[in-house]
mmCIF file of N, CA and C in Angstrom:
data_model
loop_
_atom_site.group_PDB
_atom_site.id
_atom_site.type_symbol
_atom_site.label_atom_id
_atom_site.label_comp_id
_atom_site.label_asym_id
_atom_site.label_seq_id
_atom_site.Cartn_x
_atom_site.Cartn_y
_atom_site.Cartn_z
ATOM 1 N N MET A 1 112.286 78.158 66.897
ATOM 2 C CA MET A 1 111.215 78.129 67.435
ATOM 3 C C MET A 1 112.446 77.687 69.029
ATOM 4 N N THR A 2 112.327 78.668 70.315
ATOM 5 C CA THR A 2 113.180 77.974 71.389
ATOM 6 C C THR A 2 112.277 77.378 72.504
ATOM 7 N N THR A 3 112.576 76.163 72.855
ATOM 8 C CA THR A 3 112.219 76.160 73.708
ATOM 9 C C THR A 3 112.625 75.500 74.867
ATOM 10 N N LYS A 4 112.129 75.545 76.221
ATOM 11 C CA LYS A 4 113.272 75.274 77.406
ATOM 12 C C LYS A 4 113.516 74.056 77.988
ATOM 13 N N ARG A 5 114.826 74.135 78.454
ATOM 14 C CA ARG A 5 115.073 72.860 78.528
ATOM 15 C C ARG A 5 114.872 71.979 79.771
ATOM 16 N N ASN A 6 114.803 70.770 79.144
ATOM 17 C CA ASN A 6 114.002 69.961 80.489
ATOM 18 C C ASN A 6 114.791 70.131 81.816
ATOM 19 N N GLN A 7 114.338 70.580 83.065
ATOM 20 C CA GLN A 7 115.047 71.232 84.123
ATOM 21 C C GLN A 7 114.748 69.981 85.056
ATOM 22 N N THR A 8 114.383 68.975 84.747
ATOM 23 C CA THR A 8 114.243 67.459 85.534
ATOM 24 C C THR A 8 115.276 66.442 85.005
ATOM 25 N N ARG A 9 115.638 67.134 83.958
ATOM 26 C CA ARG A 9 117.061 66.184 83.718
ATOM 27 C C ARG A 9 118.254 66.024 84.901
ATOM 28 N N PRO A 10 118.908 65.438 84.799
ATOM 29 C CA PRO A 10 120.292 64.941 85.548
ATOM 30 C C PRO A 10 121.165 65.832 86.476
ATOM 31 N N ASP A 11 121.718 66.412 84.566
ATOM 32 C CA ASP A 11 122.581 67.729 85.051
ATOM 33 C C ASP A 11 121.974 68.949 85.091
ATOM 34 N N ALA A 12 120.681 69.429 84.544
ATOM 35 C CA ALA A 12 119.963 70.854 85.318
ATOM 36 C C ALA A 12 119.960 70.719 86.666
ATOM 37 N N LEU A 13 119.285 69.256 87.199
ATOM 38 C CA LEU A 13 119.116 69.341 88.840
ATOM 39 C C LEU A 13 120.488 69.308 89.443
ATOM 40 N N ARG A 14 121.578 68.977 89.097
ATOM 41 C CA ARG A 14 122.836 69.353 89.292
ATOM 42 C C ARG A 14 123.486 70.418 89.353
ATOM 43 N N ALA A 15 122.837 71.101 88.495
ATOM 44 C CA ALA A 15 123.417 72.421 88.521
ATOM 45 C C ALA A 15 122.394 73.380 88.807
ATOM 46 N N ALA A 16 121.639 73.571 89.257
ATOM 47 C CA ALA A 16 120.443 73.934 89.665
ATOM 48 C C ALA A 16 120.880 74.097 91.235
ATOM 49 N N GLU A 17 121.913 72.766 91.849
ATOM 50 C CA GLU A 17 121.537 72.432 93.046
ATOM 51 C C GLU A 17 123.099 73.622 93.456
ATOM 52 N N ARG A 18 123.803 73.317 92.199
ATOM 53 C CA ARG A 18 125.353 74.160 92.207
ATOM 54 C C ARG A 18 125.255 75.659 92.617
ATOM 55 N N ARG A 19 124.274 76.247 91.819
ATOM 56 C CA ARG A 19 123.622 77.567 91.885
ATOM 57 C C ARG A 19 123.192 78.131 93.421
ATOM 58 N N HIS A 20 122.476 76.882 93.818
ATOM 59 C CA HIS A 20 121.913 77.181 95.020
ATOM 60 C C HIS A 20 123.133 77.189 96.098
ATOM 61 N N ARG A 21 124.025 76.292 96.060
ATOM 62 C CA ARG A 21 124.974 75.998 97.123
ATOM 63 C C ARG A 21 125.972 77.128 97.028
ATOM 64 N N ALA A 22 125.775 77.581 95.636
ATOM 65 C CA ALA A 22 127.030 78.771 95.746
ATOM 66 C C ALA A 22 126.496 79.918 96.087
ATOM 67 N N PHE A 23 125.036 80.100 95.906
ATOM 68 C CA PHE A 23 124.332 81.354 96.352
ATOM 69 C C PHE A 23 124.597 81.678 98.088
ATOM 70 N N ALA A 24 124.506 80.071 98.588
ATOM 71 C CA ALA A 24 124.338 80.325 100.122
ATOM 72 C C ALA A 24 125.591 80.820 100.933
ATOM 73 N N LEU A 25 126.542 80.060 99.667
ATOM 74 C CA LEU A 25 128.417 80.252 100.272
ATOM 75 C C LEU A 25 128.489 82.163 100.208
ATOM 76 N N ARG A 26 127.728 82.327 99.440
ATOM 77 C CA ARG A 26 127.536 84.207 99.101
ATOM 78 C C ARG A 26 127.259 84.861 99.778
ATOM 79 N N LEU A 27 126.059 84.295 100.224
ATOM 80 C CA LEU A 27 125.610 84.756 101.642
ATOM 81 C C LEU A 27 126.036 84.820 103.098
ATOM 82 N N GLU A 28 127.386 83.559 102.859
ATOM 83 C CA GLU A 28 127.847 83.806 103.927
ATOM 84 C C GLU A 28 129.054 84.709 103.961
ATOM 85 N N GLY A 29 129.487 84.944 102.881
ATOM 86 C CA GLY A 29 129.972 86.315 102.939
ATOM 87 C C GLY A 29 131.671 85.741 101.984
ATOM 88 N N ARG A 30 131.334 84.807 101.246
ATOM 89 C CA ARG A 30 132.430 84.243 101.033
ATOM 90 C C ARG A 30 132.736 85.029 99.015
ATOM 91 N N THR A 31 133.983 85.155 98.924
ATOM 92 C CA THR A 31 134.082 85.722 97.864
ATOM 93 C C THR A 31 134.174 84.659 96.375
ATOM 94 N N PHE A 32 134.267 85.026 94.894
ATOM 95 C CA PHE A 32 133.675 83.772 94.421
ATOM 96 C C PHE A 32 134.611 83.111 94.096
ATOM 97 N N ARG A 33 135.812 83.294 94.103
ATOM 98 C CA ARG A 33 137.292 82.812 94.050
ATOM 99 C C ARG A 33 137.010 81.352 95.385
ATOM 100 N N GLN A 34 136.687 82.002 96.407
ATOM 101 C CA GLN A 34 136.567 80.956 97.411
ATOM 102 C C GLN A 34 135.402 79.610 97.674
ATOM 103 N N ILE A 35 134.151 80.956 96.653
ATOM 104 C CA ILE A 35 132.866 79.827 96.231
ATOM 105 C C ILE A 35 133.409 78.694 95.025
ATOM 106 N N GLY A 36 134.314 79.243 94.601
ATOM 107 C CA GLY A 36 134.396 78.451 93.247
ATOM 108 C C GLY A 36 135.821 77.253 93.661
ATOM 109 N N ASP A 37 136.394 77.255 94.499
ATOM 110 C CA ASP A 37 137.916 76.401 95.182
ATOM 111 C C ASP A 37 136.815 75.957 95.764
ATOM 112 N N GLU A 38 135.571 75.823 96.639
ATOM 113 C CA GLU A 38 134.503 75.098 97.132
ATOM 114 C C GLU A 38 134.076 74.151 96.476
ATOM 115 N N LEU A 39 133.720 74.417 95.406
ATOM 116 C CA LEU A 39 132.253 73.985 94.243
ATOM 117 C C LEU A 39 133.234 73.226 93.268
ATOM 118 N N GLY A 40 134.568 73.944 93.191
ATOM 119 C CA GLY A 40 135.078 72.894 92.072
ATOM 120 C C GLY A 40 135.079 73.406 90.687
ATOM 121 N N ILE A 41 134.815 74.521 90.789
ATOM 122 C CA ILE A 41 134.650 75.702 89.397
ATOM 123 C C ILE A 41 135.464 76.896 89.522
ATOM 124 N N ASN A 42 135.433 77.579 88.366
ATOM 125 C CA ASN A 42 136.464 78.973 88.457
ATOM 126 C C ASN A 42 135.489 79.803 88.995
ATOM 127 N N GLY A 43 136.127 80.961 89.582
ATOM 128 C CA GLY A 43 135.161 82.192 90.138
ATOM 129 C C GLY A 43 134.272 82.359 89.289
ATOM 130 N N GLY A 44 134.581 82.971 87.703
ATOM 131 C CA GLY A 44 133.813 82.907 86.593
ATOM 132 C C GLY A 44 132.614 82.452 86.856
ATOM 133 N N THR A 45 132.632 81.167 86.858
ATOM 134 C CA THR A 45 131.366 80.221 87.111
ATOM 135 C C THR A 45 130.512 80.414 88.299
ATOM 136 N N ALA A 46 131.356 80.907 89.198
ATOM 137 C CA ALA A 46 130.717 80.822 90.562
ATOM 138 C C ALA A 46 129.814 82.166 90.173
ATOM 139 N N HIS A 47 130.072 83.200 89.827
ATOM 140 C CA HIS A 47 129.421 84.785 89.295
ATOM 141 C C HIS A 47 128.493 84.771 88.567
ATOM 142 N N ARG A 48 128.399 83.435 87.478
ATOM 143 C CA ARG A 48 127.107 83.294 86.678
ATOM 144 C C ARG A 48 126.590 82.654 87.491
ATOM 145 N N ASP A 49 126.693 81.704 87.981
ATOM 146 C CA ASP A 49 125.762 80.810 88.896
ATOM 147 C C ASP A 49 124.831 81.930 89.605
ATOM 148 N N ILE A 50 125.767 82.316 90.575
ATOM 149 C CA ILE A 50 125.224 83.136 91.347
ATOM 150 C C ILE A 50 123.824 84.393 90.999
ATOM 151 N N THR A 51 124.852 84.932 89.895
ATOM 152 C CA THR A 51 123.540 86.341 88.960
ATOM 153 C C THR A 51 122.617 85.555 88.429
ATOM 154 N N ARG A 52 122.651 84.072 88.032
ATOM 155 C CA ARG A 52 121.178 83.231 87.479
ATOM 156 C C ARG A 52 120.313 83.074 88.829
ATOM 157 N N HIS A 53 121.338 82.290 90.298
ATOM 158 C CA HIS A 53 120.441 82.181 91.139
ATOM 159 C C HIS A 53 118.888 83.255 91.298
ATOM 160 N N MET A 54 119.964 84.414 91.226
ATOM 161 C CA MET A 54 119.226 85.418 92.093
ATOM 162 C C MET A 54 118.176 86.327 90.813
ATOM 163 N N ALA A 55 118.388 85.728 89.366
ATOM 164 C CA ALA A 55 117.457 85.844 88.551
ATOM 165 C C ALA A 55 116.369 84.938 88.666
ATOM 166 N N GLU A 56 116.629 83.906 88.683
ATOM 167 C CA GLU A 56 115.192 83.275 89.018
ATOM 168 C C GLU A 56 114.489 83.096 90.535
ATOM 169 N N GLN A 57 115.206 83.678 91.172
ATOM 170 C CA GLN A 57 114.303 83.850 92.764
ATOM 171 C C GLN A 57 113.562 85.250 92.313
ATOM 172 N N ARG A 58 114.273 86.357 91.510
ATOM 173 C CA ARG A 58 113.316 87.507 91.334
ATOM 174 C C ARG A 58 112.248 87.124 90.286
ATOM 175 N N GLU A 59 112.571 86.187 89.662
ATOM 176 C CA GLU A 59 111.352 86.022 88.859
ATOM 177 C C GLU A 59 109.949 85.088 89.550
ATOM 178 N N ARG A 60 110.862 84.677 90.315
ATOM 179 C CA ARG A 60 110.023 83.895 91.779
ATOM 180 C C ARG A 60 109.188 84.494 92.378
ATOM 181 N N PHE A 61 109.939 85.356 92.731
ATOM 182 C CA PHE A 61 109.337 86.230 93.611
ATOM 183 C C PHE A 61 107.862 87.447 92.968
ATOM 184 N N ALA A 62 108.506 87.885 91.546
ATOM 185 C CA ALA A 62 107.743 88.643 90.700
ATOM 186 C C ALA A 62 106.290 87.970 90.750
ATOM 187 N N GLU A 63 106.464 86.537 90.440
ATOM 188 C CA GLU A 63 105.202 85.897 90.514
ATOM 189 C C GLU A 63 104.255 86.054 91.251
ATOM 190 N N LEU A 64 105.152 85.370 92.828
ATOM 191 C CA LEU A 64 104.632 85.274 93.933
ATOM 192 C C LEU A 64 103.520 86.961 94.551
ATOM 193 N N ALA A 65 104.314 87.819 94.238
ATOM 194 C CA ALA A 65 104.070 89.018 94.679
ATOM 195 C C ALA A 65 102.546 89.533 93.525
ATOM 196 N N ALA A 66 102.630 88.797 92.399
ATOM 197 C CA ALA A 66 101.441 89.080 91.561
ATOM 198 C C ALA A 66 100.363 88.683 91.672
ATOM 199 N N ASP A 67 100.697 87.215 92.608
ATOM 200 C CA ASP A 67 99.397 86.336 92.853
ATOM 201 C C ASP A 67 98.888 87.122 93.975
ATOM 202 N N ALA A 68 99.645 87.514 94.992
ATOM 203 C CA ALA A 68 99.023 88.251 96.288
ATOM 204 C C ALA A 68 98.447 89.387 95.824
ATOM 205 N N LEU A 69 99.071 90.202 94.987
ATOM 206 C CA LEU A 69 98.182 91.535 95.165
ATOM 207 C C LEU A 69 97.287 90.991 93.844
ATOM 208 N N THR A 70 96.830 89.823 93.757
ATOM 209 C CA THR A 70 95.194 89.369 93.097
ATOM 210 C C THR A 70 94.308 89.088 93.943
ATOM 211 N N LEU A 71 95.069 88.655 95.196
ATOM 212 C CA LEU A 71 94.098 88.022 95.851
ATOM 213 C C LEU A 71 93.460 88.988 97.077
ATOM 214 N N GLU A 72 94.831 90.345 97.134
ATOM 215 C CA GLU A 72 94.358 91.314 97.770
ATOM 216 C C GLU A 72 93.663 92.195 97.386
ATOM 217 N N LEU A 73 93.183 92.046 96.067
ATOM 218 C CA LEU A 73 92.514 92.964 95.399
ATOM 219 C C LEU A 73 90.798 92.261 95.133
ATOM 220 N N GLU A 74 90.966 91.173 95.406
ATOM 221 C CA GLU A 74 89.741 90.053 95.331
ATOM 222 C C GLU A 74 88.892 90.353 96.753
ATOM 223 N N ARG A 75 90.215 90.341 97.953
ATOM 224 C CA ARG A 75 89.641 90.255 99.128
ATOM 225 C C ARG A 75 88.603 92.018 99.227
ATOM 226 N N LEU A 76 89.355 93.046 98.834
ATOM 227 C CA LEU A 76 88.533 94.320 98.673
ATOM 228 C C LEU A 76 87.493 94.312 97.746
ATOM 229 N N ASP A 77 87.720 93.678 96.649
ATOM 230 C CA ASP A 77 86.102 93.684 96.021
ATOM 231 C C ASP A 77 85.314 93.061 96.939
ATOM 232 N N SER A 78 85.554 91.971 97.519
ATOM 233 C CA SER A 78 84.376 91.381 98.350
ATOM 234 C C SER A 78 84.010 92.072 99.436
ATOM 235 N N MET A 79 84.752 92.891 100.354
ATOM 236 C CA MET A 79 84.666 93.693 101.283
ATOM 237 C C MET A 79 83.648 94.909 100.778
ATOM 238 N N LEU A 80 84.168 95.602 99.366
ATOM 239 C CA LEU A 80 83.651 96.787 99.107
ATOM 240 C C LEU A 80 81.938 95.826 98.698
ATOM 241 N N ALA A 81 81.760 95.155 98.461
ATOM 242 C CA ALA A 81 80.524 94.629 97.720
ATOM 243 C C ALA A 81 79.467 95.027 99.181
ATOM 244 N N ALA A 82 80.282 93.995 100.345
ATOM 245 C CA ALA A 82 79.575 93.891 102.012
ATOM 246 C C ALA A 82 79.012 95.225 102.331
ATOM 247 N N VAL A 83 79.632 96.343 101.991
ATOM 248 C CA VAL A 83 79.088 97.709 102.852
ATOM 249 C C VAL A 83 78.873 98.539 101.700
ATOM 250 N N TRP A 84 78.939 98.373 100.162
ATOM 251 C CA TRP A 84 78.586 99.251 98.954
ATOM 252 C C TRP A 84 77.069 99.960 99.031
ATOM 253 N N GLN A 85 75.801 98.899 99.625
ATOM 254 C CA GLN A 85 74.825 99.626 99.772
ATOM 255 C C GLN A 85 74.553 100.628 100.597
ATOM 256 N N SER A 86 74.959 100.117 102.066
ATOM 257 C CA SER A 86 74.865 100.813 103.336
ATOM 258 C C SER A 86 75.431 101.914 103.211
ATOM 259 N N ALA A 87 76.579 102.207 102.491
ATOM 260 C CA ALA A 87 77.306 103.434 101.947
ATOM 261 C C ALA A 87 76.469 104.242 101.108
ATOM 262 N N MET A 88 75.878 103.968 99.881
ATOM 263 C CA MET A 88 75.211 104.389 98.972
ATOM 264 C C MET A 88 73.511 104.622 99.604
ATOM 265 N N GLY A 89 73.542 104.270 101.021
ATOM 266 C CA GLY A 89 72.004 104.282 101.153
ATOM 267 C C GLY A 89 72.456 105.464 102.418
ATOM 268 N N GLY A 90 73.317 105.853 102.455
ATOM 269 C CA GLY A 90 73.924 106.944 103.234
ATOM 270 C C GLY A 90 74.329 107.276 104.745
ATOM 271 N N HIS A 91 74.633 105.975 105.064
ATOM 272 C CA HIS A 91 75.423 105.535 106.424
ATOM 273 C C HIS A 91 76.806 105.463 106.460
ATOM 274 N N LEU A 92 77.161 106.661 107.243
ATOM 275 C CA LEU A 92 78.610 107.051 107.074
ATOM 276 C C LEU A 92 79.547 107.095 107.580
ATOM 277 N N PRO A 93 79.056 105.433 108.581
ATOM 278 C CA PRO A 93 80.272 104.656 109.101
ATOM 279 C C PRO A 93 80.454 103.545 107.561
ATOM 280 N N ALA A 94 79.574 103.427 106.882
ATOM 281 C CA ALA A 94 79.842 102.700 105.852
ATOM 282 C C ALA A 94 80.057 103.651 104.612
ATOM 283 N N VAL A 95 80.244 104.563 104.543
ATOM 284 C CA VAL A 95 80.871 105.413 103.764
ATOM 285 C C VAL A 95 82.404 105.882 104.185
ATOM 286 N N ASP A 96 82.545 105.752 105.038
ATOM 287 C CA ASP A 96 84.186 105.460 105.588
ATOM 288 C C ASP A 96 85.012 104.625 105.117
ATOM 289 N N ARG A 97 83.773 103.340 105.514
ATOM 290 C CA ARG A 97 84.690 102.000 105.224
ATOM 291 C C ARG A 97 85.046 101.949 103.485
ATOM 292 N N VAL A 98 83.998 102.944 102.688
ATOM 293 C CA VAL A 98 83.892 102.443 100.860
ATOM 294 C C VAL A 98 85.369 103.555 100.997
ATOM 295 N N LEU A 99 85.382 104.461 102.097
ATOM 296 C CA LEU A 99 86.818 105.045 101.140
ATOM 297 C C LEU A 99 87.806 104.537 101.401
ATOM 298 N N LYS A 100 88.017 103.553 102.835
ATOM 299 C CA LYS A 100 89.562 102.981 103.317
ATOM 300 C C LYS A 100 89.411 101.660 102.487
ATOM 301 N N ILE A 101 88.456 101.427 102.034
ATOM 302 C CA ILE A 101 88.777 100.474 100.993
ATOM 303 C C ILE A 101 89.471 100.854 99.623
ATOM 304 N N SER A 102 88.881 101.873 99.392
ATOM 305 C CA SER A 102 89.423 102.460 97.892
ATOM 306 C C SER A 102 90.838 103.145 98.380
ATOM 307 N N GLU A 103 91.021 103.568 99.265
ATOM 308 C CA GLU A 103 92.621 104.187 99.543
ATOM 309 C C GLU A 103 93.411 102.877 99.918
ATOM 310 N N ARG A 104 93.139 101.707 99.932
ATOM 311 C CA ARG A 104 93.967 100.683 100.116
ATOM 312 C C ARG A 104 94.349 100.064 98.884
ATOM 313 N N ARG A 105 93.349 100.104 97.853
ATOM 314 C CA ARG A 105 93.500 99.870 96.533
ATOM 315 C C ARG A 105 94.519 100.592 95.926
ATOM 316 N N ALA A 106 94.107 101.967 96.042
ATOM 317 C CA ALA A 106 95.210 102.654 95.659
ATOM 318 C C ALA A 106 96.460 102.538 95.543
ATOM 319 N N ARG A 107 96.798 102.551 96.925
ATOM 320 C CA ARG A 107 98.167 102.468 97.402
ATOM 321 C C ARG A 107 98.572 100.967 96.752
ATOM 322 N N LEU A 108 97.788 99.792 96.454
ATOM 323 C CA LEU A 108 98.259 98.579 96.123
ATOM 324 C C LEU A 108 98.891 98.740 94.758
ATOM 325 N N LEU A 109 98.285 99.283 94.088
ATOM 326 C CA LEU A 109 98.173 99.480 92.315
ATOM 327 C C LEU A 109 99.009 100.553 91.846
ATOM 328 N N GLY A 110 99.518 101.495 93.282
ATOM 329 C CA GLY A 110 100.548 102.687 93.387
ATOM 330 C C GLY A 110 99.683 103.846 92.515
ATOM 331 N N LEU A 111 98.252 103.916 92.507
ATOM 332 C CA LEU A 111 97.825 105.032 91.752
ATOM 333 C C LEU A 111 97.913 106.703 92.497
ATOM 334 N N ASP A 112 98.309 106.242 93.742
ATOM 335 C CA ASP A 112 98.628 107.620 94.195
ATOM 336 C C ASP A 112 99.914 107.917 94.165
ATOM 337 N N ARG A 113 100.814 107.018 93.562
ATOM 338 C CA ARG A 113 102.242 107.901 93.821
ATOM 339 C C ARG A 113 102.300 109.429 92.683
ATOM 340 N N PRO A 114 103.188 109.932 93.460
ATOM 341 C CA PRO A 114 103.717 110.903 92.324
ATOM 342 C C PRO A 114 103.966 110.756 90.896
ATOM 343 N N ALA A 115 104.013 111.758 90.002
ATOM 344 C CA ALA A 115 104.409 110.828 88.586
ATOM 345 C C ALA A 115 105.335 111.368 88.352
ATOM 346 N N PRO A 116 106.086 110.520 87.304
ATOM 347 C CA PRO A 116 107.691 110.678 87.299
ATOM 348 C C PRO A 116 107.882 111.915 86.623
ATOM 349 N N VAL A 117 108.877 112.584 86.951
ATOM 350 C CA VAL A 117 109.368 114.112 86.192
ATOM 351 C C VAL A 117 110.454 113.282 85.575
ATOM 352 N N ASP A 118 110.035 114.030 83.800
ATOM 353 C CA ASP A 118 111.255 113.639 83.135
ATOM 354 C C ASP A 118 112.102 114.681 83.040
ATOM 355 N N GLY A 119 113.397 114.158 82.824
ATOM 356 C CA GLY A 119 114.766 115.337 82.610
ATOM 357 C C GLY A 119 115.069 115.417 83.584
ATOM 358 N N GLY A 120 116.459 115.848 83.428
ATOM 359 C CA GLY A 120 117.409 115.665 84.476
ATOM 360 C C GLY A 120 117.703 117.164 85.479
ATOM 361 N N PRO A 121 118.273 117.027 86.455
ATOM 362 C CA PRO A 121 118.713 118.244 87.345
ATOM 363 C C PRO A 121 118.612 119.566 86.878
ATOM 364 N N VAL A 122 117.755 120.644 87.511
ATOM 365 C CA VAL A 122 117.766 122.116 86.990
ATOM 366 C C VAL A 122 119.049 122.435 87.815
ATOM 367 N N VAL A 123 119.678 123.193 86.774
ATOM 368 C CA VAL A 123 121.067 123.945 87.479
ATOM 369 C C VAL A 123 120.488 125.178 87.266
ATOM 370 N N LEU A 124 121.108 126.337 88.496
ATOM 371 C CA LEU A 124 121.120 127.047 88.607
ATOM 372 C C LEU A 124 122.212 128.646 88.368
ATOM 373 N N THR A 125 122.614 129.330 87.838
ATOM 374 C CA THR A 125 123.823 130.071 87.829
ATOM 375 C C THR A 125 123.157 131.573 88.921
ATOM 376 N N VAL A 126 124.129 131.743 90.347
ATOM 377 C CA VAL A 126 123.600 132.711 90.652
ATOM 378 C C VAL A 126 124.744 133.535 90.743
ATOM 379 N N LYS A 127 124.272 134.904 90.402
ATOM 380 C CA LYS A 127 125.576 136.245 90.504
ATOM 381 C C LYS A 127 124.959 136.949 91.557
ATOM 382 N N TYR A 128 125.920 137.205 92.294
ATOM 383 C CA TYR A 128 125.589 137.886 93.305
ATOM 384 C C TYR A 128 126.142 139.247 92.995
ATOM 385 N N PRO A 129 125.273 140.716 93.780
ATOM 386 C CA PRO A 129 126.297 142.170 93.239
ATOM 387 C C PRO A 129 127.628 142.144 93.269
ATOM 388 N N ALA A 130 128.303 141.652 94.165
ATOM 389 C CA ALA A 130 129.880 141.891 93.993
ATOM 390 C C ALA A 130 130.635 140.920 93.336
ATOM 391 N N ASP A 131 129.810 140.456 92.484
ATOM 392 C CA ASP A 131 130.271 139.383 91.050
ATOM 393 C C ASP A 131 129.736 140.001 89.905
ATOM 394 N N TRP A 132 129.371 141.013 89.733
ATOM 395 C CA TRP A 132 128.770 142.072 88.718
ATOM 396 C C TRP A 132 130.444 142.762 87.826
ATOM 397 N N GLY A 133 130.240 142.882 86.792
ATOM 398 C CA GLY A 133 130.942 143.760 86.245
ATOM 399 C C GLY A 133 130.039 144.693 86.148
ATOM 400 N N GLN A 134 130.578 146.022 85.805
ATOM 401 C CA GLN A 134 130.261 147.751 86.220
ATOM 402 C C GLN A 134 129.304 147.875 84.930
ATOM 403 N N ASP A 135 129.388 146.609 83.657
ATOM 404 C CA ASP A 135 128.476 147.154 82.546
ATOM 405 C C ASP A 135 127.329 146.118 82.552
ATOM 406 N N GLU A 136 127.983 145.100 83.602
ATOM 407 C CA GLU A 136 126.228 144.096 83.747
ATOM 408 C C GLU A 136 125.333 144.833 84.393
ATOM 409 N N PHE A 137 125.434 145.975 85.415
ATOM 410 C CA PHE A 137 124.582 146.524 86.154
ATOM 411 C C PHE A 137 123.819 147.817 85.644
ATOM 412 N N GLU A 138 122.884 147.439 85.539
ATOM 413 C CA GLU A 138 121.640 148.771 85.123
ATOM 414 C C GLU A 138 120.218 149.206 85.853
ATOM 415 N N PRO A 139 120.967 150.363 86.624
ATOM 416 C CA PRO A 139 119.894 150.679 87.717
ATOM 417 C C PRO A 139 118.600 150.492 87.219
ATOM 418 N N GLY A 140 117.239 149.671 87.840
ATOM 419 C CA GLY A 140 116.088 149.889 87.404
ATOM 420 C C GLY A 140 115.543 151.353 87.720
ATOM 421 N N PRO A 141 114.194 151.325 87.233
ATOM 422 C CA PRO A 141 113.282 152.189 87.991
ATOM 423 C C PRO A 141 113.327 152.430 89.230
ATOM 424 N N PRO A 142 113.194 153.675 90.197
ATOM 425 C CA PRO A 142 113.097 153.576 91.818
ATOM 426 C C PRO A 142 111.786 152.997 92.394
ATOM 427 N N VAL A 143 111.798 151.770 93.041
ATOM 428 C CA VAL A 143 110.623 151.266 94.141
ATOM 429 C C VAL A 143 110.465 152.031 95.007
ATOM 430 N N GLY A 144 108.614 152.067 94.990
ATOM 431 C CA GLY A 144 108.249 152.524 96.474
ATOM 432 C C GLY A 144 108.043 154.051 96.200
ATOM 433 N N ASP A 145 107.555 154.454 96.940
ATOM 434 C CA ASP A 145 107.069 155.982 97.001
ATOM 435 C C ASP A 145 107.901 157.159 95.734
ATOM 436 N N GLU A 146 107.247 157.385 94.740
ATOM 437 C CA GLU A 146 107.712 158.588 93.925
ATOM 438 C C GLU A 146 106.967 159.671 94.401
#
C-alpha cells in the first residue's frame, strides 16, 4: 500500500519552495539551465521541479473548479425552486426565467456541446474531365428533353 509522504517535513517544504521558485523564474523567461544555476541544481532537476509544480497547480485548479461548479449548480437549483410554481402556473416571465436557468445549467455541464466525431479527416480525390483517360469516360444517357 502506498502512502503520501508527509508534506510538512522540512525537506518536503524546502523542495516545494524550490519548485515554486523555479516556476517563478520560468515565468520570468529563464531557461532551465539558468534556473538551475540560480537554485544550485542542474537543468534537468529544474525542469522536473517546474513540471511537478504545474501538475500540482492543475490538480488544485481542477478541485477549485469542481467546487465552483457545485456551488453554481446549487444556486441554480435555488433559483429554479423560487420560480418553478409560477412557471407551472403559466406565468410567462417565470417560464422564460426557467428556460434561462436551464440554459445556464446546460452550458455549465456541457450538455449543448456537439458530440465528438470519431475518425480522422475525410480525403476526397477529385478527377477533372481533362485528367480522365479516354477509357475512363463513358457518356451517360442524355439529360433533359428527349
